[in-house]
XYZ file of C-alpha atoms in Angstrom:
631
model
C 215.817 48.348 98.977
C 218.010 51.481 99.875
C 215.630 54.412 102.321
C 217.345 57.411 101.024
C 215.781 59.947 103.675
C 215.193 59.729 106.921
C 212.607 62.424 109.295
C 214.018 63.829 112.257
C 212.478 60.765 114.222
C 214.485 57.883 112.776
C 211.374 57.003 110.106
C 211.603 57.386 106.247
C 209.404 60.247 105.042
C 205.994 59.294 103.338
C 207.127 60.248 99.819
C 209.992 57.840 100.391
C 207.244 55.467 101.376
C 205.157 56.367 98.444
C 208.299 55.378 96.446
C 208.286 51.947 97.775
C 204.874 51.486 97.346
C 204.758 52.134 93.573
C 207.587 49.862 93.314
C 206.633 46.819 95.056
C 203.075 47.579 92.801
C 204.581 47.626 89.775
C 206.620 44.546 90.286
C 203.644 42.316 91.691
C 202.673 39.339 89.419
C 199.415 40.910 86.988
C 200.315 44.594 87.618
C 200.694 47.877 86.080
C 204.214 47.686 84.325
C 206.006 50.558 83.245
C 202.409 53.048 84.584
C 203.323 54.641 87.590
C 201.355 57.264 87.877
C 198.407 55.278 86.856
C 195.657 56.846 89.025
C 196.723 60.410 88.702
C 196.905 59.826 84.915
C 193.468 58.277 84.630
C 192.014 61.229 87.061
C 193.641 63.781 84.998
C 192.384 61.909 81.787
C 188.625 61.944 82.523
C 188.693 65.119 84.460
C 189.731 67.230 81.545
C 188.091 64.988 78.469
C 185.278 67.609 77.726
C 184.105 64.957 75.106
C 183.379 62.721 77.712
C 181.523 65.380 80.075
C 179.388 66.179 76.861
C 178.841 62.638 75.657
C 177.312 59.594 76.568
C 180.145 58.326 78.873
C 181.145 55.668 77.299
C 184.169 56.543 75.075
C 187.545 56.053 75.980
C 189.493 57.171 79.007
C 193.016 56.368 77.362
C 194.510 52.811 77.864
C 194.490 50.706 80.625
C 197.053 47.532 81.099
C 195.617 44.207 79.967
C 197.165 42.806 82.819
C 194.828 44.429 84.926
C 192.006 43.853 82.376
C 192.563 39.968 82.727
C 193.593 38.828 86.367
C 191.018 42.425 87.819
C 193.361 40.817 91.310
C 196.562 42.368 90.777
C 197.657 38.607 91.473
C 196.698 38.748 95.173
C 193.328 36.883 95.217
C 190.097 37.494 93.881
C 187.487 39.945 94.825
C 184.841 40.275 97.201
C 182.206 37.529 96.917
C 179.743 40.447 98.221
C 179.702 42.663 95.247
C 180.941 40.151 92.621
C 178.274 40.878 89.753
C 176.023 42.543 91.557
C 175.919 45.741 89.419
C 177.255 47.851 92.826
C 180.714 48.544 93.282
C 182.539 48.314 96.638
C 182.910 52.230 97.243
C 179.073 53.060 96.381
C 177.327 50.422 99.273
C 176.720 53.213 102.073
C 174.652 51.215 104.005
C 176.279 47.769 104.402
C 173.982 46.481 107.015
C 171.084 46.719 104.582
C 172.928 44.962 101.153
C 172.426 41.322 100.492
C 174.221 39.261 97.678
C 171.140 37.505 96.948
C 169.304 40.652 96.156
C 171.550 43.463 95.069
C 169.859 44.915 93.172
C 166.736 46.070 96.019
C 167.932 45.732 99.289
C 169.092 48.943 99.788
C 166.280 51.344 100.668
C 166.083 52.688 96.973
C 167.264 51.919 93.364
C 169.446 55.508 93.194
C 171.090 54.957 96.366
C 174.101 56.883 96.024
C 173.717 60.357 96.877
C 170.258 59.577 95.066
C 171.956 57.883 92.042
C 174.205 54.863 91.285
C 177.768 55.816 90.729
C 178.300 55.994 86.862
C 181.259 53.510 87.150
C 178.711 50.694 87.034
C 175.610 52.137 85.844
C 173.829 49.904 83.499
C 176.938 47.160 83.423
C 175.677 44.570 86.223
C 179.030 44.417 87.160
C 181.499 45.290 90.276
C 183.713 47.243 88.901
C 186.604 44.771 90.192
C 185.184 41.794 88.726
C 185.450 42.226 84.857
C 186.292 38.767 83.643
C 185.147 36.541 86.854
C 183.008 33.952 85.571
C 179.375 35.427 87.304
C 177.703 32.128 87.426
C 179.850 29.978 89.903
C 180.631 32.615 92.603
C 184.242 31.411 93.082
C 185.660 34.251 94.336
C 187.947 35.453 97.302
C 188.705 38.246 98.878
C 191.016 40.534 97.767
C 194.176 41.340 99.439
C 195.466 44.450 99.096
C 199.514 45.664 99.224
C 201.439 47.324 101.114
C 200.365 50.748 101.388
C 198.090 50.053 98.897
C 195.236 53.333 99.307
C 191.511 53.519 98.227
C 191.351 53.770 94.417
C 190.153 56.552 92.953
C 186.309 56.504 91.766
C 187.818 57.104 87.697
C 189.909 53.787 88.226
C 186.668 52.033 88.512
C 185.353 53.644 85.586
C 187.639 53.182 83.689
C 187.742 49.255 84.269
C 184.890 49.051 83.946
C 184.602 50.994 80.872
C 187.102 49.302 79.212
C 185.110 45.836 79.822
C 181.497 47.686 78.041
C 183.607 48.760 75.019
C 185.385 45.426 74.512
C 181.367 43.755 75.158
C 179.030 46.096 73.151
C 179.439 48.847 71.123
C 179.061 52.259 72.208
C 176.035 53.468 70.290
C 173.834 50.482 71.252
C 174.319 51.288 75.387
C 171.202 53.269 76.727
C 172.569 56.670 77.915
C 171.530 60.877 78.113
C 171.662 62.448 74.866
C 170.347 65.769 75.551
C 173.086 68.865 76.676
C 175.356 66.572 78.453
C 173.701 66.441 81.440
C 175.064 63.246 83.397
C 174.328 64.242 86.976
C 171.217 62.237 87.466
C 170.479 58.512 87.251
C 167.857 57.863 84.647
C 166.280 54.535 84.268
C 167.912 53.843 81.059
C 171.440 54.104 82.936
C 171.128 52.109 86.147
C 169.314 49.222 84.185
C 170.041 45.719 85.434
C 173.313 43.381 83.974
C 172.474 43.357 80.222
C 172.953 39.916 80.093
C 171.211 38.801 82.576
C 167.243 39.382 82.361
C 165.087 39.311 85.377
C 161.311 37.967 85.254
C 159.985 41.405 84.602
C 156.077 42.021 83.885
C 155.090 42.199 80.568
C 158.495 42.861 79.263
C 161.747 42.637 78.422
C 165.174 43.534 77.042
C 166.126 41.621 73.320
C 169.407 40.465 72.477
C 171.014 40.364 68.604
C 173.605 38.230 67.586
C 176.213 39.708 65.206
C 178.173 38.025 62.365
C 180.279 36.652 65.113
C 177.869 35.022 66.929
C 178.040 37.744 70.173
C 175.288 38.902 71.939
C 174.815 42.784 72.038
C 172.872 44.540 74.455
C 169.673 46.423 72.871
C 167.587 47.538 75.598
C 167.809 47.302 79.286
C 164.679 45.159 80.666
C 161.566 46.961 81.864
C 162.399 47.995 85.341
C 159.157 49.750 86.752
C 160.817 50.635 90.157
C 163.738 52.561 88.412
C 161.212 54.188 85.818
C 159.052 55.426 88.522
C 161.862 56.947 90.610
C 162.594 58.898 87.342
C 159.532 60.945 87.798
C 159.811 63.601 91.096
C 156.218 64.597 91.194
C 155.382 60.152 91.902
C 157.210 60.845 95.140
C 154.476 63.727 96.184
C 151.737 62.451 98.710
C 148.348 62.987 99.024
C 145.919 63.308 101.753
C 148.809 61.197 103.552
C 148.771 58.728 100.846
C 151.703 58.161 97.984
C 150.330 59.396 94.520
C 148.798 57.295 92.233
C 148.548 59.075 88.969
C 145.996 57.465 86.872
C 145.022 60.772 84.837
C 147.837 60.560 81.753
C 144.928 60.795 79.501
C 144.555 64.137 80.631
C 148.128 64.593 81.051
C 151.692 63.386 81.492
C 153.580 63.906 84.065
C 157.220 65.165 83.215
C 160.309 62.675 83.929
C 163.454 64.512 85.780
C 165.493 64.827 82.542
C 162.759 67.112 80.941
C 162.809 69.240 83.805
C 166.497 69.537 84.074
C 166.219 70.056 80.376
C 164.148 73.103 80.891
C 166.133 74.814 83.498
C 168.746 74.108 81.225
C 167.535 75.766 78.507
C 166.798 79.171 81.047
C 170.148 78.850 82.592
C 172.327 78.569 79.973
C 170.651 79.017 76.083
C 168.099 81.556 76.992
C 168.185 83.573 73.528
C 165.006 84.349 71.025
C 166.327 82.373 67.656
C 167.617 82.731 64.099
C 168.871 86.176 62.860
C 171.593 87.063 65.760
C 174.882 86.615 65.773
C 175.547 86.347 69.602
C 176.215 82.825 71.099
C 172.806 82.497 73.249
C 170.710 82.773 70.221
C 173.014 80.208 68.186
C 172.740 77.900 71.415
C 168.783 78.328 71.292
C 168.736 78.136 67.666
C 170.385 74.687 67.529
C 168.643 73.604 70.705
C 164.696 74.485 68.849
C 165.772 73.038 65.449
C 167.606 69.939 66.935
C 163.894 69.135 68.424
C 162.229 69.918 65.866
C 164.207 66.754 63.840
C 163.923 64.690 66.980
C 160.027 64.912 66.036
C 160.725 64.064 63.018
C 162.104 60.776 63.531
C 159.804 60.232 66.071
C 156.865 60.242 63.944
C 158.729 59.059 60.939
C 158.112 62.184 58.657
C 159.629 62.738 55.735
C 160.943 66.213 55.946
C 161.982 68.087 58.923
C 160.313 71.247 57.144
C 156.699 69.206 57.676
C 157.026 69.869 61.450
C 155.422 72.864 62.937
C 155.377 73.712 66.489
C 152.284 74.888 67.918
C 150.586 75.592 71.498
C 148.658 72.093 71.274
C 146.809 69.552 69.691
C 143.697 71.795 70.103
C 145.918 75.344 67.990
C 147.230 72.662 65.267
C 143.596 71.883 64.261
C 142.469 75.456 64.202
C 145.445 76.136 61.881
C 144.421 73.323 59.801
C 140.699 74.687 59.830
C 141.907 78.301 59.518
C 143.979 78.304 56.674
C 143.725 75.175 54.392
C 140.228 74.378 55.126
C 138.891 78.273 55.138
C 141.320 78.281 51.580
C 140.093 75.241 50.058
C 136.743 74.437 51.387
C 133.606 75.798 49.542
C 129.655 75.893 49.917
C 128.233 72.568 50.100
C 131.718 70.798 50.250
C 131.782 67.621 53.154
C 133.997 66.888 56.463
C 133.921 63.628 57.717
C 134.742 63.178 61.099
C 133.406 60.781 64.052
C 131.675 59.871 66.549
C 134.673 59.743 68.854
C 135.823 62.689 68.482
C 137.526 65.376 71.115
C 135.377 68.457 71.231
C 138.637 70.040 69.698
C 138.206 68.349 66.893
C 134.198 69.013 66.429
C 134.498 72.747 67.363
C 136.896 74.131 64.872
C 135.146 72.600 61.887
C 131.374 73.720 62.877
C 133.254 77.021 62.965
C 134.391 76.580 59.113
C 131.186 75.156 58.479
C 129.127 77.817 59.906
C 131.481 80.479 58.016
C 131.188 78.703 54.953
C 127.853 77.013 54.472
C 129.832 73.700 54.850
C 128.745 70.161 56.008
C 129.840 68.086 58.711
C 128.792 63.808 58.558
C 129.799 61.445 61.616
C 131.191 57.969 61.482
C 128.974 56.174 64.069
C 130.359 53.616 66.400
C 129.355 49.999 67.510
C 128.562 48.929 71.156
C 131.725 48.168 72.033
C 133.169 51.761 70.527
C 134.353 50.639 67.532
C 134.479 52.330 64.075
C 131.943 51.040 61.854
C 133.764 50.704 58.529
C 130.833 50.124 56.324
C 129.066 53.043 57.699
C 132.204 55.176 56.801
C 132.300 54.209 53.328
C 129.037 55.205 52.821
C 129.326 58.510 53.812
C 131.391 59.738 50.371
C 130.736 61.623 47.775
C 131.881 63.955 45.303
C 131.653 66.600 48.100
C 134.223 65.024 50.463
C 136.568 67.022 51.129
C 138.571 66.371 54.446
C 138.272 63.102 57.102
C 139.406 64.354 60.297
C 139.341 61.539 63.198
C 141.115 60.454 65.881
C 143.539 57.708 65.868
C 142.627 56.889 69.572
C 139.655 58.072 71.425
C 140.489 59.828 75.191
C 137.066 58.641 75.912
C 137.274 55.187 75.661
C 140.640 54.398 74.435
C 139.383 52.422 71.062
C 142.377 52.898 69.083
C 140.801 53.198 65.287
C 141.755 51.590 61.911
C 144.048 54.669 60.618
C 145.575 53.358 58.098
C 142.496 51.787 56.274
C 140.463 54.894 56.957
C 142.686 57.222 55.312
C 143.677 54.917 52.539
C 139.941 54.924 51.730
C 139.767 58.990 52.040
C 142.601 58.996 49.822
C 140.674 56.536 47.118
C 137.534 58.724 47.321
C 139.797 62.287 47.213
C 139.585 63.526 50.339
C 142.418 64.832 52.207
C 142.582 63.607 56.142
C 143.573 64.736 59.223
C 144.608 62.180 61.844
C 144.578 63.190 66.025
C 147.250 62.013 67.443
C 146.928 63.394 70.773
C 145.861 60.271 72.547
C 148.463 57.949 70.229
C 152.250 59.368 70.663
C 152.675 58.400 74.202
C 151.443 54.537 73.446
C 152.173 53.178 70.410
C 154.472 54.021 67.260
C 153.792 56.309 64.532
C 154.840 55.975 61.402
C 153.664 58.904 59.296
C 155.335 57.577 56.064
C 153.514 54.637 56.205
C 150.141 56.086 57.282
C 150.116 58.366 55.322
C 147.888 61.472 56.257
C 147.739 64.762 55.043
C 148.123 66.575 58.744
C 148.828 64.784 61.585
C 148.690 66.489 65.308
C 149.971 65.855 68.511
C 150.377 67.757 72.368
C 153.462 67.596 74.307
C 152.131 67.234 77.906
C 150.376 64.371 76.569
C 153.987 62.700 75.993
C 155.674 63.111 78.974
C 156.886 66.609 77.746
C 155.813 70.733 78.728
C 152.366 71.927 78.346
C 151.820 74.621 75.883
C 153.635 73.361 73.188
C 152.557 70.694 70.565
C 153.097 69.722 66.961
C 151.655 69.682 63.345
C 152.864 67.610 60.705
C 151.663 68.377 56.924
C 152.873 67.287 53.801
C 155.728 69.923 53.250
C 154.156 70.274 49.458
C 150.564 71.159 51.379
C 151.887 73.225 53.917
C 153.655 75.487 51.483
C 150.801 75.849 49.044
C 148.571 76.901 52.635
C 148.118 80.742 53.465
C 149.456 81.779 57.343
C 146.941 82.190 60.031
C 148.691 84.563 61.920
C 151.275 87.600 60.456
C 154.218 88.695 62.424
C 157.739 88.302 62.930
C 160.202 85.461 62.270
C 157.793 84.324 59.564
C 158.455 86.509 55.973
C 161.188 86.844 54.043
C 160.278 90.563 52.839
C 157.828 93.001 53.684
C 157.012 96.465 52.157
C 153.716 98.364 52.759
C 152.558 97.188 49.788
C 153.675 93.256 50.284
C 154.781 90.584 52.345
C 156.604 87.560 50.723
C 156.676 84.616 53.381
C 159.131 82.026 54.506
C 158.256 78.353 53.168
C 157.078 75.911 56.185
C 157.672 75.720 58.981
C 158.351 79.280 59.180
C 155.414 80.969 57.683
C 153.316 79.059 60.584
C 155.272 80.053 63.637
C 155.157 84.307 63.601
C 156.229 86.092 66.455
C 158.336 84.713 69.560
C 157.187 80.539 69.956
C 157.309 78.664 73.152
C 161.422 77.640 72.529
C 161.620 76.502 76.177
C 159.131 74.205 75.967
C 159.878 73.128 72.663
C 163.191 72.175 73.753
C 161.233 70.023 76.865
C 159.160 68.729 74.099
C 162.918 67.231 72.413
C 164.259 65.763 75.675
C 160.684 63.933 76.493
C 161.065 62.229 73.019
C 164.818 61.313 73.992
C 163.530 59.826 77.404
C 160.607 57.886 75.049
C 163.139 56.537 73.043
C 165.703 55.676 75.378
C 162.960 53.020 77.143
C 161.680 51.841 73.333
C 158.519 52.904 72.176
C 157.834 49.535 71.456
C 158.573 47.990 75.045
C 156.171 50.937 76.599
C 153.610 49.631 73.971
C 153.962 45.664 75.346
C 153.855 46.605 78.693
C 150.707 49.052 79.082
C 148.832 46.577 76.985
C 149.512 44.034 79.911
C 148.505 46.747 82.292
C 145.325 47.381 80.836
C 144.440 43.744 80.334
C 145.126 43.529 84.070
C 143.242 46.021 84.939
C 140.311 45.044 82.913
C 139.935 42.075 84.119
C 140.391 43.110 87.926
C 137.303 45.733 87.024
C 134.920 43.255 85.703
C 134.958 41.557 89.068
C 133.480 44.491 90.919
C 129.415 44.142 91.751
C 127.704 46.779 89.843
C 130.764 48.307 87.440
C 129.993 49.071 83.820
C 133.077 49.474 81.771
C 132.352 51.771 78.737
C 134.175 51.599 75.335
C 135.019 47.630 75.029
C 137.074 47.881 71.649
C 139.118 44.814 71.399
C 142.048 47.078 70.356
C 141.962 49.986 73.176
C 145.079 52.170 74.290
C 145.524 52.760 77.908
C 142.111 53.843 79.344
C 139.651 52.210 81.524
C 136.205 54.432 81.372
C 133.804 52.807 83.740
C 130.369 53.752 86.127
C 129.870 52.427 89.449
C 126.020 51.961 90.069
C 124.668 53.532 92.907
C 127.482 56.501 93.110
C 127.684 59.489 90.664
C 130.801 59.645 89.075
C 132.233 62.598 91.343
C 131.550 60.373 94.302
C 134.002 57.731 92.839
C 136.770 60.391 92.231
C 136.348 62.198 95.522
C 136.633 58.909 97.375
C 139.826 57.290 94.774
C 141.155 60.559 95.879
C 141.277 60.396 99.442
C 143.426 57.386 98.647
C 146.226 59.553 96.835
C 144.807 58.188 93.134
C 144.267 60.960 90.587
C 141.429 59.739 87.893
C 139.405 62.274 85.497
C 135.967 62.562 85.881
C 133.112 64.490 83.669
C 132.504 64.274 79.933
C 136.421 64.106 78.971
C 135.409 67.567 76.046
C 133.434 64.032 74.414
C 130.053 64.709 74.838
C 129.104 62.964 71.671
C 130.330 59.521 72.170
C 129.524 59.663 76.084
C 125.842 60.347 74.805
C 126.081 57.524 72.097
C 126.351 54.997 74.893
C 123.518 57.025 77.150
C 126.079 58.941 79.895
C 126.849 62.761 80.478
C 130.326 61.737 82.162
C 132.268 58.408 83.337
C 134.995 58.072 85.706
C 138.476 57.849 83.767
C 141.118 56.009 85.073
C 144.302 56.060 82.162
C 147.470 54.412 82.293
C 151.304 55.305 81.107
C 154.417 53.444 81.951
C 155.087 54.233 84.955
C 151.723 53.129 86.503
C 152.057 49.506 88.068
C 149.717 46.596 88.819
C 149.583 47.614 92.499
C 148.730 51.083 91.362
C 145.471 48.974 89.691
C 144.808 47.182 92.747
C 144.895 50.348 95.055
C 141.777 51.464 92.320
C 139.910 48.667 92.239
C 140.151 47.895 96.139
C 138.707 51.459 96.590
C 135.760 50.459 94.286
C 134.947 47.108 96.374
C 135.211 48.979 99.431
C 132.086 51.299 98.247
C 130.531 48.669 97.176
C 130.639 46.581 100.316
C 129.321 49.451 101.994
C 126.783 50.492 100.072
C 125.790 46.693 100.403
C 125.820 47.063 104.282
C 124.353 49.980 104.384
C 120.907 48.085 103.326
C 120.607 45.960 106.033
């Protein structure tokens, strides 16, 4: 081969070099023919596709050779036996003396390594980025040799390998990825899952596979990893009194995963606009960012109409509105609310308030021993006055989650309407309002992982419309003279004035976060948790657990005999764990089983066994000193 320039020094200039190089690449056995230029062209490819930058990251980069695709070794040998199907590719292992092949995965110091993420070229694939079609399960590989002048690869070559093998594997809309605002900067737990074919021994949990007409497997959800879920959550990192914080207060509240934060400042940075009736960009961006949450609650809870969802402050506002306008519209002297013995004080309060405006009558389901609802009780308690049923689907107090769909098919047989709490429900368990079927259903968004100060009410859109506003003001008529107002239909004619969009917004990208783990899978795995935990409680001297449904949601009420209740929490404390303590606004129930308060420990996702173990070796600690403290 001919060196057409020469440097002053006798040497051929590095471009002339360069040419030689692409050459002798292009001509090795398994290499790019005819695509010199390859690397520049994928760079330029994925650094300019703004429909990859706003998407889910998986479409594709533009076409790769199927040389490369099959051999991955350029015909030189194989890859490194280091990385092959680990999940990490070669560029993104900064710490070399900590990474073993027989645990990839956790032996580097944490999960989002990377700059505090794993590179997106092999997020979620469990595979090197060089290995694409090496058999995983025999570990015959080599290293790989690389040519003559052969340079790094850029970091969009790997992607796009690596893309290329995903697309060929499973289809695009069934990989776990970020759906809100294109945000792609940070690794969520549904993006660095483990190899979606290979399933670890996770507690409690699991990812499924499906089979399609072809007989291929295709990834539907990425196992339950609880290291990777926690490290999705900043405020877990936070330490107290010295200690790493164990939040066991989620029936209080929730805390808020990164992507709902990010969501947030999103929102402020970029969308910040009051919505509808502009014609400037911000308020169509915060338009379309409000009403595209609004329909994620709508599938979430499986309504039937995105015009049945009304934002609100809270659960605590969306009862008030209930009681405010449809019950003060509807409800007459002598008429009959059912409600229970479970209840939230938020959903006593508001209807002794009708009741004492309008010479109504309230009637209580009473509860068993063990918490439960006592069905045969409640179908005494109707008549021809029963109006409304308004009970909670599970109680914050115990954690008995309730018969709701029986209940409210028997309100519905006697007349009533009902209105189901779902404040304690949405963050464990799936709702399917269609299939339920209340009249009203309510929910909070801190209590789901989202923003406080925002919530939800769902009515039947044909009830909501036929209901009189609670509050006047802006954004909710269509006309208005001094002598009449003529309102919007629902939602608008409940949300007057300027609503909390922000946090609505939050409210959206907490539901996408939900969603993205599976509902379902959160479900299986707190269950497992509690059982755990329930057991490891028993076993300490002197403990009384309180509420003992066999059906309970994530919460753990208990007293300690020989400490008051504060003494528990002050002492858990110390120890970095968060736990409620008091009456839980449930005086009634407490009193049914003889207490003013209890301690509260309450689970979510992201708590772990070990987080239960910290708890309960707390509690034996107090015990064996209250024990030694005799003698």
């Amino acid at each position: 081969m001919d060196i057409e320039n020469l440097n002053t020094n006798g040497f051929p200039d590095e471009s002339e070099l360069e040419k030689i190089a692409n050459q002798l690449f292009k001509s090795a056995p398994g290499g790019l023919q005819n695509n010199s230029g390859f690397s520049e062209q994928v760079h330029n490819q994925y650094e300019h596709n703004d429909t990859l930058k706003q998407s889910d990251g998986v479409n594709d980069l533009g076409k790769i050779s199927q040389n490369l695709v099959n051999n991955n070794n350029l015909g030189f040998g194989k890859v490194t036996k280091s990385v092959a199907g680990s999940g990490i590719s070669p560029s993104a292992i900064n710490h070399p003396s900590d990474f073993s092949l027989e645990d990839p995965q956790t032996s580097l110091p944490d999960p989002h390594f990377y700059n505090g993420q794993i590179p997106k070229s092999v997020a979620g694939s469990g595979k090197s980025p060089s290995l694409q079609n090496q058999d995983l399960t025999h570990g015959n590989v080599t290293s790989h040799n690389k040519l003559p002048f052969e340079t790094e690869q850029p970091f969009e070559h790997e992607l796009k390998e690596v893309l290329s093998q995903i697309n060929s594997t499973f289809p695009s809309s069934q990989l776990p990825h970020v759906s809100a605002f294109g945000i792609n900067e940070n690794s969520y737990y549904f993006l660095t899952g483990q190899n979606p074919l290979q399933y670890g021994n996770q507690l409690f949990g699991g990812a499924n596979q499906n089979q399609n007409t072809h007989g291929i497997s295709s990834y539907v959800k990425p196992p339950f990893d609880i290291n990777l879920v926690k490290a999705d959550f900043p405020i877990l990192k936070e330490r107290v009194n010295g200690k790493p914080l164990i939040w066991l207060d989620n029936a209080a509240t929730t805390q808020k995963p990164k992507l709902v934060i990010d969501r947030i400042n999103h929102f402020y940075e970029h969308e910040n606009s009051n919505i509808h009736r502009a014609a400037h960009e911000l308020a169509a961006r915060s338009t379309d960012a409000y009403e595209a949450a609004r329909k994620k609650v709508q599938h979430f809870i499986n309504a039937g109409s995105v015009n049945e969802i009304v934002f609100v402050r809270g659960t605590t506002e969306a009862i008030n509105l209930v009681a405010q306008s449809w019950g003060d519209q509807n409800l007459n002297t002598g008429d009959e609310i059912i409600v229970s013995n479970l209840e939230h004080h938020a959903n006593i309060v508001p209807w002794q308030i009708l009741a004492a405006k309008k010479g109504l009558k309230l009637r209580v389901i009473p509860v068993d021993d063990d918490g439960q609802i006592l069905l045969d009780e409640y179908a005494k308690l109707f008549n021809s006055k029963t109006k409304l049923v308004s009970f909670t689907h599970v109680s914050n107090a115990l954690g008995t989650v309730t018969p709701a769909q029986q209940m409210i098919e028997m309100a519905h047989a006697n007349g009533a309407k009902v209105l189901l709490d779902g404040a304690q429900s949405v963050s464990h368990m799936r709702v399917d309002l269609q299939k339920l079927n209340p009249d009203f259903f309510v929910f909070s968004g801190h209590k789901v992982f989202g923003p406080t100060g925002i919530g939800v009410l769902y009515g039947r859109e044909e009830i909501l419309n036929s209901m009189q506003p609670w509050q006047g003001g802006g954004n909710m008529i269509k006309d208005v003279t001094f002598e009449h107002t003529e309102y919007h239909n629902a939602p608008g004619r409940f949300e007057a004035g300027t609503g909390n969009i922000a946090d609505a917004v939050g409210l959206g990208a907490a539901i996408d976060y939900v969603n993205k783990i599976g509902i379902d899978l959160i479900n299986q795995y707190e269950h497992g948790l509690l059982v755990y935990g329930t057991n490891l409680l028993k076993q300490v001297p002197g403990l009384r657990l309180v509420g003992t449904a066999a059906d309970k949601a994530s919460v753990l009420s208990f007293t300690l005999d020989g400490f008051t209740n504060d003494q528990v929490g002050q002492e858990l404390n110390k120890e970095g764990i968060a736990v409620r303590t008091g009456h839980h606004c449930a005086q009634p129930i407490l009193r049914r089983f003889g207490l003013e308060s209890t301690v509260r420990p309450s689970l979510a996702f992201y708590n772990t066994c070990a987080d239960v173990d910290a708890l309960v070796t707390v509690l034996h600690r107090l015990k064996s000193n209250q024990k030694r403290s005799l003698f």
